[in-house]
PDB file of C-alpha atoms in Angstrom:
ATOM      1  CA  UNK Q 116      26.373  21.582  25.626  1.00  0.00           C
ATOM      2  CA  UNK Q 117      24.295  19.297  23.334  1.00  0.00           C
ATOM      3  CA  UNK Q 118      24.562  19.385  19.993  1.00  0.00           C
ATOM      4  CA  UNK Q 119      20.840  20.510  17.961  1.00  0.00           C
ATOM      5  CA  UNK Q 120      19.646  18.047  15.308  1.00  0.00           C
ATOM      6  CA  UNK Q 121      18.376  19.435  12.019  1.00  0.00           C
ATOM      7  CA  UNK Q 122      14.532  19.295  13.459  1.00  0.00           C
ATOM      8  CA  UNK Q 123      15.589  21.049  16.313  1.00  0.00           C
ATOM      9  CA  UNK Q 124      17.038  23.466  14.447  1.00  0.00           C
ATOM     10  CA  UNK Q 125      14.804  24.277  11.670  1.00  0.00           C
ATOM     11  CA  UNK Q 126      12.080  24.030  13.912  1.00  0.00           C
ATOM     12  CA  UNK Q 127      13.091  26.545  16.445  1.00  0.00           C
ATOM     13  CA  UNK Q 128      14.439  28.935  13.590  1.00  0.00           C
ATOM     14  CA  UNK Q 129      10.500  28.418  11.586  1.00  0.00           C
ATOM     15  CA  UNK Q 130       8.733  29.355  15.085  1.00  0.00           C
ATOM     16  CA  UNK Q 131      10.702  32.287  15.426  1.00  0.00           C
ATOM     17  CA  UNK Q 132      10.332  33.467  11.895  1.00  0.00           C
ATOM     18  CA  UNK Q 133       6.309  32.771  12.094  1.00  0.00           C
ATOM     19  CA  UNK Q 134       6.163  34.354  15.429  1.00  0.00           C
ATOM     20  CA  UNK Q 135       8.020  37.343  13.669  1.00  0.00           C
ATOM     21  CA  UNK Q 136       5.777  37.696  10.564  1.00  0.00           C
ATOM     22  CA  UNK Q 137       2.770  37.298  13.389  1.00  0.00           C
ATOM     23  CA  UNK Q 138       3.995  39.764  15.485  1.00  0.00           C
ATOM     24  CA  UNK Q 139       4.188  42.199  13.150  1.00  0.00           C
ATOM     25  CA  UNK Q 140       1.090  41.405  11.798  1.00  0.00           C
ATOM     26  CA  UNK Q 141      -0.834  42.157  14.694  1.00  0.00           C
ATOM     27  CA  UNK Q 142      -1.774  45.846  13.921  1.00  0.00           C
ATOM     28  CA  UNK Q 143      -2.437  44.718  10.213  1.00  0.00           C
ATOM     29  CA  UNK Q 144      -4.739  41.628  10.680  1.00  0.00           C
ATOM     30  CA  UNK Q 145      -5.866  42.322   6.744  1.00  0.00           C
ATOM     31  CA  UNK Q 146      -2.249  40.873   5.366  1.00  0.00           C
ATOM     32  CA  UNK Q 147      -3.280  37.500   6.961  1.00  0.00           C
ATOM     33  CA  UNK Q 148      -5.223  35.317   4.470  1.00  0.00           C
ATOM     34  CA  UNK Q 149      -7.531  33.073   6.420  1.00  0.00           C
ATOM     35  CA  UNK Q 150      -9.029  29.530   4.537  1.00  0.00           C
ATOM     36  CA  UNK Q 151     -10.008  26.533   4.856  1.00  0.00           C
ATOM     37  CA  UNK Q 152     -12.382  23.385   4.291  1.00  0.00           C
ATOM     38  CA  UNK Q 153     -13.959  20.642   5.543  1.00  0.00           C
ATOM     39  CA  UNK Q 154     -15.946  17.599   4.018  1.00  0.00           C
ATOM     40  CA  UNK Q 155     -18.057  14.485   4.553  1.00  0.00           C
ATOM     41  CA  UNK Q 156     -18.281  11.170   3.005  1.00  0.00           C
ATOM     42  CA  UNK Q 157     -21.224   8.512   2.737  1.00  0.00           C
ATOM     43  CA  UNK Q 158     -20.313   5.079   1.791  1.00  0.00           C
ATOM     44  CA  UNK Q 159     -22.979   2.858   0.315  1.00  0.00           C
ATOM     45  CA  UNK Q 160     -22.415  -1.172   0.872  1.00  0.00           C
ATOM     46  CA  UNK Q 161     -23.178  -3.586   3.118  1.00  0.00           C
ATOM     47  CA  UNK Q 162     -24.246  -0.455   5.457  1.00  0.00           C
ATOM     48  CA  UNK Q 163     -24.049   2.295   5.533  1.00  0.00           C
ATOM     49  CA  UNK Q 164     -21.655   5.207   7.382  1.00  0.00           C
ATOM     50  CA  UNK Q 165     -20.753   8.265   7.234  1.00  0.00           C
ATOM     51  CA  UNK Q 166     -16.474  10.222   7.668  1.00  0.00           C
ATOM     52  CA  UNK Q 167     -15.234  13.162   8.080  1.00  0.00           C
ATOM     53  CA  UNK Q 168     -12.059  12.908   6.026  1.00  0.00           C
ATOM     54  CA  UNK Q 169     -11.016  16.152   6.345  1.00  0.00           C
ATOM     55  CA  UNK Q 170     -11.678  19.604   8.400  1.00  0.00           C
ATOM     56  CA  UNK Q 171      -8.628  21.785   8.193  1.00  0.00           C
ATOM     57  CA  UNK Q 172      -8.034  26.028   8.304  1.00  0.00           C
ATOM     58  CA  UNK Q 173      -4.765  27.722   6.429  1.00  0.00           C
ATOM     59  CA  UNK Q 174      -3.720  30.740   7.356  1.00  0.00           C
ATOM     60  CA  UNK Q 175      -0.595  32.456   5.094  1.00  0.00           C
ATOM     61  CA  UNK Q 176       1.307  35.745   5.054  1.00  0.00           C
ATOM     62  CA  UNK Q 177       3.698  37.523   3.042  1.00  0.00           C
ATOM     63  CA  UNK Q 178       6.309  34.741   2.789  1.00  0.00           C
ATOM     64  CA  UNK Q 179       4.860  32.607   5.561  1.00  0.00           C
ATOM     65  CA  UNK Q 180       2.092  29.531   5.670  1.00  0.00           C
ATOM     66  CA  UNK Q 181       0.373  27.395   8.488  1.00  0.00           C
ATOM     67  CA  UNK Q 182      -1.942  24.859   7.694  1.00  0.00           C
ATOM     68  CA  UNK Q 183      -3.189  22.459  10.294  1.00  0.00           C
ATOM     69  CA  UNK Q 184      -6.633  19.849  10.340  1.00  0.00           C
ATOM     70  CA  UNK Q 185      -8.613  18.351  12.996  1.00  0.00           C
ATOM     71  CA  UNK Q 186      -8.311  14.824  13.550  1.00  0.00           C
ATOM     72  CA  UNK Q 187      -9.838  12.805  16.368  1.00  0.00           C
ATOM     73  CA  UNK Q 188      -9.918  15.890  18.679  1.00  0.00           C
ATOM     74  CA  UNK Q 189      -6.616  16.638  18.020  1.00  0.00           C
ATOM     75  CA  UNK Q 190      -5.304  19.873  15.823  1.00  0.00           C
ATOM     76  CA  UNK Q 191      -2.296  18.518  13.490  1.00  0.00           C
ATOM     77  CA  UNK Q 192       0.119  21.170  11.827  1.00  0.00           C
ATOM     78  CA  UNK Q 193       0.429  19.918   8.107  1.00  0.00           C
ATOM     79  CA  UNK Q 194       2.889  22.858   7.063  1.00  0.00           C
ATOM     80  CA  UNK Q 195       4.447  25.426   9.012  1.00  0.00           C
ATOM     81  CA  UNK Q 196       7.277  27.176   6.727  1.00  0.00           C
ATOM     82  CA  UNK Q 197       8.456  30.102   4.718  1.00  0.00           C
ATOM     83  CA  UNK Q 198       9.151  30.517   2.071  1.00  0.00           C
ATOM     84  CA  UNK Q 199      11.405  33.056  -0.227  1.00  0.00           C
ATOM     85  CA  UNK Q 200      11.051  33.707  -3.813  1.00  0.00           C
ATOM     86  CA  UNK Q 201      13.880  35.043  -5.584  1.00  0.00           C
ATOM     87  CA  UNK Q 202      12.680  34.850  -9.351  1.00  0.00           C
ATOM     88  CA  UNK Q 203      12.311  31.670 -10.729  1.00  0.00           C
ATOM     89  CA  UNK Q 204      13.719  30.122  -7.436  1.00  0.00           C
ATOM     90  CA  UNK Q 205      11.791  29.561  -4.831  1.00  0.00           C
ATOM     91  CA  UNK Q 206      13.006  28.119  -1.601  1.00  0.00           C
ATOM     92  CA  UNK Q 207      11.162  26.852   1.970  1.00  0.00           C
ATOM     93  CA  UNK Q 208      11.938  26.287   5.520  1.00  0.00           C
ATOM     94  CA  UNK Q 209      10.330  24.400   7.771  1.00  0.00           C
ATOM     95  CA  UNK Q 210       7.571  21.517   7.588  1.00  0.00           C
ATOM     96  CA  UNK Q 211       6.381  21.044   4.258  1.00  0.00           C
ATOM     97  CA  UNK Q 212       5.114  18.936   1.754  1.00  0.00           C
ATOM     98  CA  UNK Q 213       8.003  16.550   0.095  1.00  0.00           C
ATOM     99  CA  UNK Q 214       8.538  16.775  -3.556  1.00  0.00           C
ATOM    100  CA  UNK Q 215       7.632  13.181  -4.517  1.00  0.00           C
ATOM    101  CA  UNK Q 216       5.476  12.245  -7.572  1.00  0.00           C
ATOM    102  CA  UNK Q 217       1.982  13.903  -8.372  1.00  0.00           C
ATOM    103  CA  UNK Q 218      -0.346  11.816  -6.421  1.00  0.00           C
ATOM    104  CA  UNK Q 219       1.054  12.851  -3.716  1.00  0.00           C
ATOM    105  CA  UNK Q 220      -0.143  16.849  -3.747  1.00  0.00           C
ATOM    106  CA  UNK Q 221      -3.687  15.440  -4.253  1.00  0.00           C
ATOM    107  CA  UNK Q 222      -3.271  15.713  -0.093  1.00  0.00           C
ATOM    108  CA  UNK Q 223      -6.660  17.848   0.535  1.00  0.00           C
ATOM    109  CA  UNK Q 224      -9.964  16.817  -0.646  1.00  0.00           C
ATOM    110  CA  UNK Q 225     -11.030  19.833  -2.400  1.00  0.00           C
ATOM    111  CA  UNK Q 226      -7.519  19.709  -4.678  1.00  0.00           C
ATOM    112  CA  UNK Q 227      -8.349  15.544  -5.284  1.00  0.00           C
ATOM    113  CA  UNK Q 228     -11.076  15.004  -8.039  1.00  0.00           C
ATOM    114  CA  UNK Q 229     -11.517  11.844  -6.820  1.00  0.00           C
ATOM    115  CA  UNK Q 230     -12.634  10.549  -2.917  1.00  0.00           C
ATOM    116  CA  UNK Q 231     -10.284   7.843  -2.674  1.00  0.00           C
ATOM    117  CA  UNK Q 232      -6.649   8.856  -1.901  1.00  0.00           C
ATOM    118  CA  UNK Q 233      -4.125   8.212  -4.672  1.00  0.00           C
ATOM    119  CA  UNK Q 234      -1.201   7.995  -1.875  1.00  0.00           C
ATOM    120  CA  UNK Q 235      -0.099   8.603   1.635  1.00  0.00           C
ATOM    121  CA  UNK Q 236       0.552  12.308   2.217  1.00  0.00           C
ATOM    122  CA  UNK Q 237       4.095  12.960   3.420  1.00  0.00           C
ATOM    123  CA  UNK Q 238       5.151  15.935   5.440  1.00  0.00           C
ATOM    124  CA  UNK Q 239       8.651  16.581   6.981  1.00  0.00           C
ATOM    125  CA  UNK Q 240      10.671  19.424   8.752  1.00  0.00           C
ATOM    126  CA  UNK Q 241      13.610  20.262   6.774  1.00  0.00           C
ATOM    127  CA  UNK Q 242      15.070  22.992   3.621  1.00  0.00           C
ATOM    128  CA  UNK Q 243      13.006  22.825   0.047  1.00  0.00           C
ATOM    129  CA  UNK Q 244      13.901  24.434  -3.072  1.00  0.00           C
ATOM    130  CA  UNK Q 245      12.318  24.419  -6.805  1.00  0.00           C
ATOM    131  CA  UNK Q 246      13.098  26.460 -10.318  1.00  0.00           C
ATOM    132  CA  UNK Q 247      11.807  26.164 -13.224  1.00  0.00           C
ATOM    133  CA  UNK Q 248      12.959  27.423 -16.698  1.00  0.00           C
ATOM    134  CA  UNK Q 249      12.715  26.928 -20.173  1.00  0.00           C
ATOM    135  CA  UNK Q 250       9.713  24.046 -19.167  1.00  0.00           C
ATOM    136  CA  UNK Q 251      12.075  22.112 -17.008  1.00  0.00           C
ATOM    137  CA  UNK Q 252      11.612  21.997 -13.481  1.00  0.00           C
ATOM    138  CA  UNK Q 253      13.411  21.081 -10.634  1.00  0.00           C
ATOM    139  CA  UNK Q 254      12.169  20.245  -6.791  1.00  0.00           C
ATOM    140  CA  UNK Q 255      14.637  19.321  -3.798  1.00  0.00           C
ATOM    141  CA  UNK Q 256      14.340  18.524  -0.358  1.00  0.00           C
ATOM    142  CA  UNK Q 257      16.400  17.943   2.301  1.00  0.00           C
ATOM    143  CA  UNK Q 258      15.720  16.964   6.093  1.00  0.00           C
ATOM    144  CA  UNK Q 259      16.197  15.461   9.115  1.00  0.00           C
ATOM    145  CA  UNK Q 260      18.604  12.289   9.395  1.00  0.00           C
ATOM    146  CA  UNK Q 261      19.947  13.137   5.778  1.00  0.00           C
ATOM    147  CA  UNK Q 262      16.106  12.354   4.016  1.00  0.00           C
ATOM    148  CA  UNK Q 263      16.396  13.614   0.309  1.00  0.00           C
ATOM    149  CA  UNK Q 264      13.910  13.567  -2.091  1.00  0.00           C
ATOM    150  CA  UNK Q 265      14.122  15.201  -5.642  1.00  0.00           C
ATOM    151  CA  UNK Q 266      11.539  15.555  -8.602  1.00  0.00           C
ATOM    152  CA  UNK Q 267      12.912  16.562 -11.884  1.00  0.00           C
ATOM    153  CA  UNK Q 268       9.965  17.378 -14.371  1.00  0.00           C
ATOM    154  CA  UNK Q 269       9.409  18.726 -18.242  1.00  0.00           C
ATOM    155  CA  UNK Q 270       6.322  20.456 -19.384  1.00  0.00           C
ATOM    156  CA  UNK Q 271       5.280  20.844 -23.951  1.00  0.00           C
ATOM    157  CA  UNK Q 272       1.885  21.292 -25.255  1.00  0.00           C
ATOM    158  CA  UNK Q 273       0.257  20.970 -21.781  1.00  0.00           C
ATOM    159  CA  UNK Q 274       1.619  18.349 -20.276  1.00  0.00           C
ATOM    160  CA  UNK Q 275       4.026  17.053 -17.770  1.00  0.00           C
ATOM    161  CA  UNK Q 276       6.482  14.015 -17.217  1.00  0.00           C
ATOM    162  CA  UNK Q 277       8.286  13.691 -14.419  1.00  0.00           C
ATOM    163  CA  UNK Q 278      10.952  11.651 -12.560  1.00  0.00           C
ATOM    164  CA  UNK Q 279      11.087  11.483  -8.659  1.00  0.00           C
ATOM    165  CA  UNK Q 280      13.953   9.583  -6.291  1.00  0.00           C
ATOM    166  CA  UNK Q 281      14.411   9.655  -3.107  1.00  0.00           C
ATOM    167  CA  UNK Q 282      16.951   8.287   0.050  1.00  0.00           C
ATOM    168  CA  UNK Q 283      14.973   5.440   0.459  1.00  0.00           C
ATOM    169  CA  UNK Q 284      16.166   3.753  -2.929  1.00  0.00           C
ATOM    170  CA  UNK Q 285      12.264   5.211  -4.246  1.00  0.00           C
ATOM    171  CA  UNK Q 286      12.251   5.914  -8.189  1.00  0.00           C
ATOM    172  CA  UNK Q 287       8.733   7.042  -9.500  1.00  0.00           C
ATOM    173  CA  UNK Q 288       8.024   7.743 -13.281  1.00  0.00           C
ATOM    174  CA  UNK Q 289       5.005  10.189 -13.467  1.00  0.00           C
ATOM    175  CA  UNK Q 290       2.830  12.385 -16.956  1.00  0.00           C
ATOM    176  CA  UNK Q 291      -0.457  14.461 -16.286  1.00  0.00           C
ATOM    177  CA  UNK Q 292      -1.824  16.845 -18.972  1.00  0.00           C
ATOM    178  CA  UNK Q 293      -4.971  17.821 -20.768  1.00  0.00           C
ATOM    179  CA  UNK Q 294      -6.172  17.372 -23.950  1.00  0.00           C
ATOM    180  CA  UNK Q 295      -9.345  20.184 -24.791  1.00  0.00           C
ATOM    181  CA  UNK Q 296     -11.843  20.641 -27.684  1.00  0.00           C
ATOM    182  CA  UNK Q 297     -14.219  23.426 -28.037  1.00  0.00           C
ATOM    183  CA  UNK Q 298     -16.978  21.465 -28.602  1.00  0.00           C
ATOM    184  CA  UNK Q 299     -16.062  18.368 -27.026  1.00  0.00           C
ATOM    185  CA  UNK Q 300     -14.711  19.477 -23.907  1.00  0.00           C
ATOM    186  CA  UNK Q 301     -11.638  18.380 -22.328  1.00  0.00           C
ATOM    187  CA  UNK Q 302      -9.745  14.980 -20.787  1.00  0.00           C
ATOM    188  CA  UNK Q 303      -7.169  15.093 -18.054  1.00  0.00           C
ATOM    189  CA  UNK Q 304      -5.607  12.481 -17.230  1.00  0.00           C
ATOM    190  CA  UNK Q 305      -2.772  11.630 -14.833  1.00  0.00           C
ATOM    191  CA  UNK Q 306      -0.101   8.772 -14.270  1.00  0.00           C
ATOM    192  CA  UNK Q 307       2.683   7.264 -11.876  1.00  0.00           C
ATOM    193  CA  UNK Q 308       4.483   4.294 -12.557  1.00  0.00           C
ATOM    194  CA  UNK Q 309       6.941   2.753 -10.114  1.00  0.00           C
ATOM    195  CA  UNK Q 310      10.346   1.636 -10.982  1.00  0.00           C
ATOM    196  CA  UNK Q 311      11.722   0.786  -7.459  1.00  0.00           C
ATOM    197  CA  UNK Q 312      13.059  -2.382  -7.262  1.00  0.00           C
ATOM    198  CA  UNK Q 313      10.551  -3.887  -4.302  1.00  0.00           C
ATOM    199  CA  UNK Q 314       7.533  -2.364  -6.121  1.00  0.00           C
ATOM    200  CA  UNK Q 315       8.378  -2.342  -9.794  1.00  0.00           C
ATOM    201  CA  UNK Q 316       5.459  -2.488 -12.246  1.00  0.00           C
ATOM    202  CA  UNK Q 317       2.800  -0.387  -9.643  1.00  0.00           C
ATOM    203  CA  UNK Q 318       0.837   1.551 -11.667  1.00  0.00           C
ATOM    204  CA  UNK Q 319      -1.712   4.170 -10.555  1.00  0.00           C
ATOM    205  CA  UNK Q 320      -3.815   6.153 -13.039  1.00  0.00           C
ATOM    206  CA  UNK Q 321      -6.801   8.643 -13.055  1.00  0.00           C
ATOM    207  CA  UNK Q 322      -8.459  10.849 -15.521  1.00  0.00           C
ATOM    208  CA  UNK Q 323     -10.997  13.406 -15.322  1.00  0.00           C
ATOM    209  CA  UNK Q 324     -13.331  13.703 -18.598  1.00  0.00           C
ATOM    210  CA  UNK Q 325     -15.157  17.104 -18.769  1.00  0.00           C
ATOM    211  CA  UNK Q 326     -17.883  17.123 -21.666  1.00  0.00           C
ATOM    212  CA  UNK Q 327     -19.053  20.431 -23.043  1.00  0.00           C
ATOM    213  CA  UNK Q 328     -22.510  19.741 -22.703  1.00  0.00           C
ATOM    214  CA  UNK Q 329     -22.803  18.731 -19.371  1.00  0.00           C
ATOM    215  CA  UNK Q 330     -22.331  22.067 -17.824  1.00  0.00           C
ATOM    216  CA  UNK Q 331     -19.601  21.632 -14.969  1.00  0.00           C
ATOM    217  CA  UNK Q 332     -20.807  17.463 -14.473  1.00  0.00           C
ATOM    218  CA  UNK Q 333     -17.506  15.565 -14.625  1.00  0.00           C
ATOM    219  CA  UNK Q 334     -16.772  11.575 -15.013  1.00  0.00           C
ATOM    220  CA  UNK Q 335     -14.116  10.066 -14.007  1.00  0.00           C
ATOM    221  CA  UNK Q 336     -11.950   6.650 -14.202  1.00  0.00           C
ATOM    222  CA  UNK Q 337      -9.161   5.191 -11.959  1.00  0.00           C
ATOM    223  CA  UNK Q 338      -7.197   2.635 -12.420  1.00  0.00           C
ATOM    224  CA  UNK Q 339      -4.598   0.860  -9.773  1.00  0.00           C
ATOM    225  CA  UNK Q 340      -2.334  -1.875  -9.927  1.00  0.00           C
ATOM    226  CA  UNK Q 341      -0.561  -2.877  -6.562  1.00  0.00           C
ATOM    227  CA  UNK Q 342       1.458  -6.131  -6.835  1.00  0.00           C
ATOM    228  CA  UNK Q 343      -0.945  -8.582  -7.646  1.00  0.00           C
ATOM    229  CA  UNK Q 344      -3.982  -6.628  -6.768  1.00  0.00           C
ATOM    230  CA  UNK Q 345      -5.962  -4.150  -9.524  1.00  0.00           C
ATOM    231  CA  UNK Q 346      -8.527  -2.175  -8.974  1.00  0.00           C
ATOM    232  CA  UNK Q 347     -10.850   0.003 -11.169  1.00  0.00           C
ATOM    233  CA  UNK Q 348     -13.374   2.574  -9.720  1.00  0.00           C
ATOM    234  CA  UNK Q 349     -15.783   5.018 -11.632  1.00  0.00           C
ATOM    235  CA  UNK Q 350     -17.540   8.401 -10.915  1.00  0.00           C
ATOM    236  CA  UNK Q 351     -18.978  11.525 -11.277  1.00  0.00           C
ATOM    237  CA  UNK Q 352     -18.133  14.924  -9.990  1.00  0.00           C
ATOM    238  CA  UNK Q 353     -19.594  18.435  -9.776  1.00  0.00           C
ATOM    239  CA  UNK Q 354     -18.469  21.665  -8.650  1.00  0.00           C
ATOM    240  CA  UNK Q 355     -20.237  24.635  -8.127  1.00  0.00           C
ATOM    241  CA  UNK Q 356     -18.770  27.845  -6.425  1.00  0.00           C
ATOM    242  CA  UNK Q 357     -17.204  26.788  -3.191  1.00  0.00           C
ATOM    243  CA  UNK Q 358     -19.101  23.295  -3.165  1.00  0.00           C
ATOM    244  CA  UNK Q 359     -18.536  20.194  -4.600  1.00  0.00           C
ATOM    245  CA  UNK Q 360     -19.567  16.580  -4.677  1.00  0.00           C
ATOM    246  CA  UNK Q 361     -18.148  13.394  -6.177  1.00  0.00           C
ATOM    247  CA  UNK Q 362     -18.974  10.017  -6.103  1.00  0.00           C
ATOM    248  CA  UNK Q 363     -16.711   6.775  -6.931  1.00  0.00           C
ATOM    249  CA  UNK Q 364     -17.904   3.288  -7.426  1.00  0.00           C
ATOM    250  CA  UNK Q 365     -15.342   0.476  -6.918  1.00  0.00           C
ATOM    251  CA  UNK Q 366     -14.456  -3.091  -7.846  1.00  0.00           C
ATOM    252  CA  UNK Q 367     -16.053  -4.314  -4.915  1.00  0.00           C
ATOM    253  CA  UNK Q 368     -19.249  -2.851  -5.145  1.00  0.00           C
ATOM    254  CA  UNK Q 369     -19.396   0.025  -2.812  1.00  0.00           C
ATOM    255  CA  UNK Q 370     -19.966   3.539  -3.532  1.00  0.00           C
ATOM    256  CA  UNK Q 371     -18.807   6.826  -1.755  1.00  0.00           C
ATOM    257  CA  UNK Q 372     -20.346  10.342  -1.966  1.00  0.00           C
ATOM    258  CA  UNK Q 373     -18.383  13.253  -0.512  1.00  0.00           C
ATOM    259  CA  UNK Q 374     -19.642  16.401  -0.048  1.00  0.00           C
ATOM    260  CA  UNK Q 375     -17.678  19.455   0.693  1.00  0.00           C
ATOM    261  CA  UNK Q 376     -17.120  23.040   1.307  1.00  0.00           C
ATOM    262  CA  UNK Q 377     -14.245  25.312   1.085  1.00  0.00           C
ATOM    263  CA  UNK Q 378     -13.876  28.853   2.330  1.00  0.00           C
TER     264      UNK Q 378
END
């Protein structure tokens, strides 16, 4: 008999859990929670042309999630897991987002304030667990051919720093928070810095600036610097209800509007 990996595994004992919860379900189609979102971008430079960065649908249950988007004809499962929440622990199994940094949960448009994508998003199959207590927090996973990743994070006066490593030798530094005013208005800014040894000195930073006065109208300023390469981009977002629109105007010249919806 052939021995099961870990995907194997965990895959076949998700499926069987979702197809559970699903089953069960059937009769009581109102303790499914159906959403989802999709979005278009126009670039302005040398032309014109228009994306579709993202079209995706969630669907989640008590316990149990399954998101998925379209991409090039094709219908890709993002996460398929479920999850347990004893407390202040909270643990997931099945494909799911890695715990790695803050840039990296920025992985749908309508959760990014920006249009350009701080990093690459990074699913996996495999067992996840976080806790938090007393401000400090603590995220683990654990997957196929013994991946780990762990984020270890403390949160005072409404903000966060953070500390992520991983089995691939990875070491990320990482602070978001907000800083509000009643008349002012608020400034949220968020930062990673990389401490690895092949790609020491990266920095990537964003912040969102939220005026009082400009009823819901956002700016906002990135900042990246990859090896020997920087880049600086500028914008201006606005959401209203279950629309939004942002724009962002690079270095080089070209600027992107993206439009979206979320249901």
């Amino acid at each position: 008999m052939k021995n099961l990996s870990m995907k194997t595994l965990i895959t076949t004992i998700a499926m069987l859990g979702l197809f559970g919860i699903v089953r069960a379900d059937e009769t009581t189609t109102s303790g499914v929670s159906v959403s989802g979102e999709f979005s278009t971008d126009i670039t302005f430079g040398d032309t014109v042309s228009f994306a579709t960065p993202y079209t995706g649908l969630t669907l989640s249950g008590d316990g149990w999630k399954l998101t998925s988007h379209l991409s090039d004809g094709n219908v890709n499962v993002e996460e398929a897991y479920y999850n347990v929440d004893a407390k202040v622990t909270s643990v997931k199994l099945g494909q799911q987002m890695i715990p790695f940094g803050i840039s990296n949960h920025w992985n749908r448009p309508s959760v990014n304030p920006f249009v350009s994508e701080p990093s690459m998003k990074a699913y996996a199959i495999g067992l996840g667990a976080s806790t938090e207590y007393a401000g400090v927090g603590i995220a683990g996973f654990y997957g196929d051919n013994q991946y780990y990743s762990v984020r270890l994070s403390y949160g005072i006066l409404g903000h966060s720093a953070g500390v992520s490593i991983n089995s691939d030798e990875a070491r990320l530094l990482d602070c978001s928070g907000a800083f509000s005013h009643e008349s002012l208005g608020s400034v949220t800014s968020y930062l990673e810095y990389d401490l690895s040894e092949e790609t020491s000195g990266d920095l990537w930073y964003r912040a969102i600036v939220a005026p009082s006065f400009t009823k819901g109208i956002t700016a906002l300023i990135g900042y990246s610097s990859v090896g020997d390469e920087t880049d600086t981009m500028y914008g201006v977002g606005y959401h209203y209800g279950n629309s939004y629109i942002r724009s962002e105007l690079s270095t080089d010249g070209d600027a992107t509007v993206r439009v979206g919806y979320t249901f």
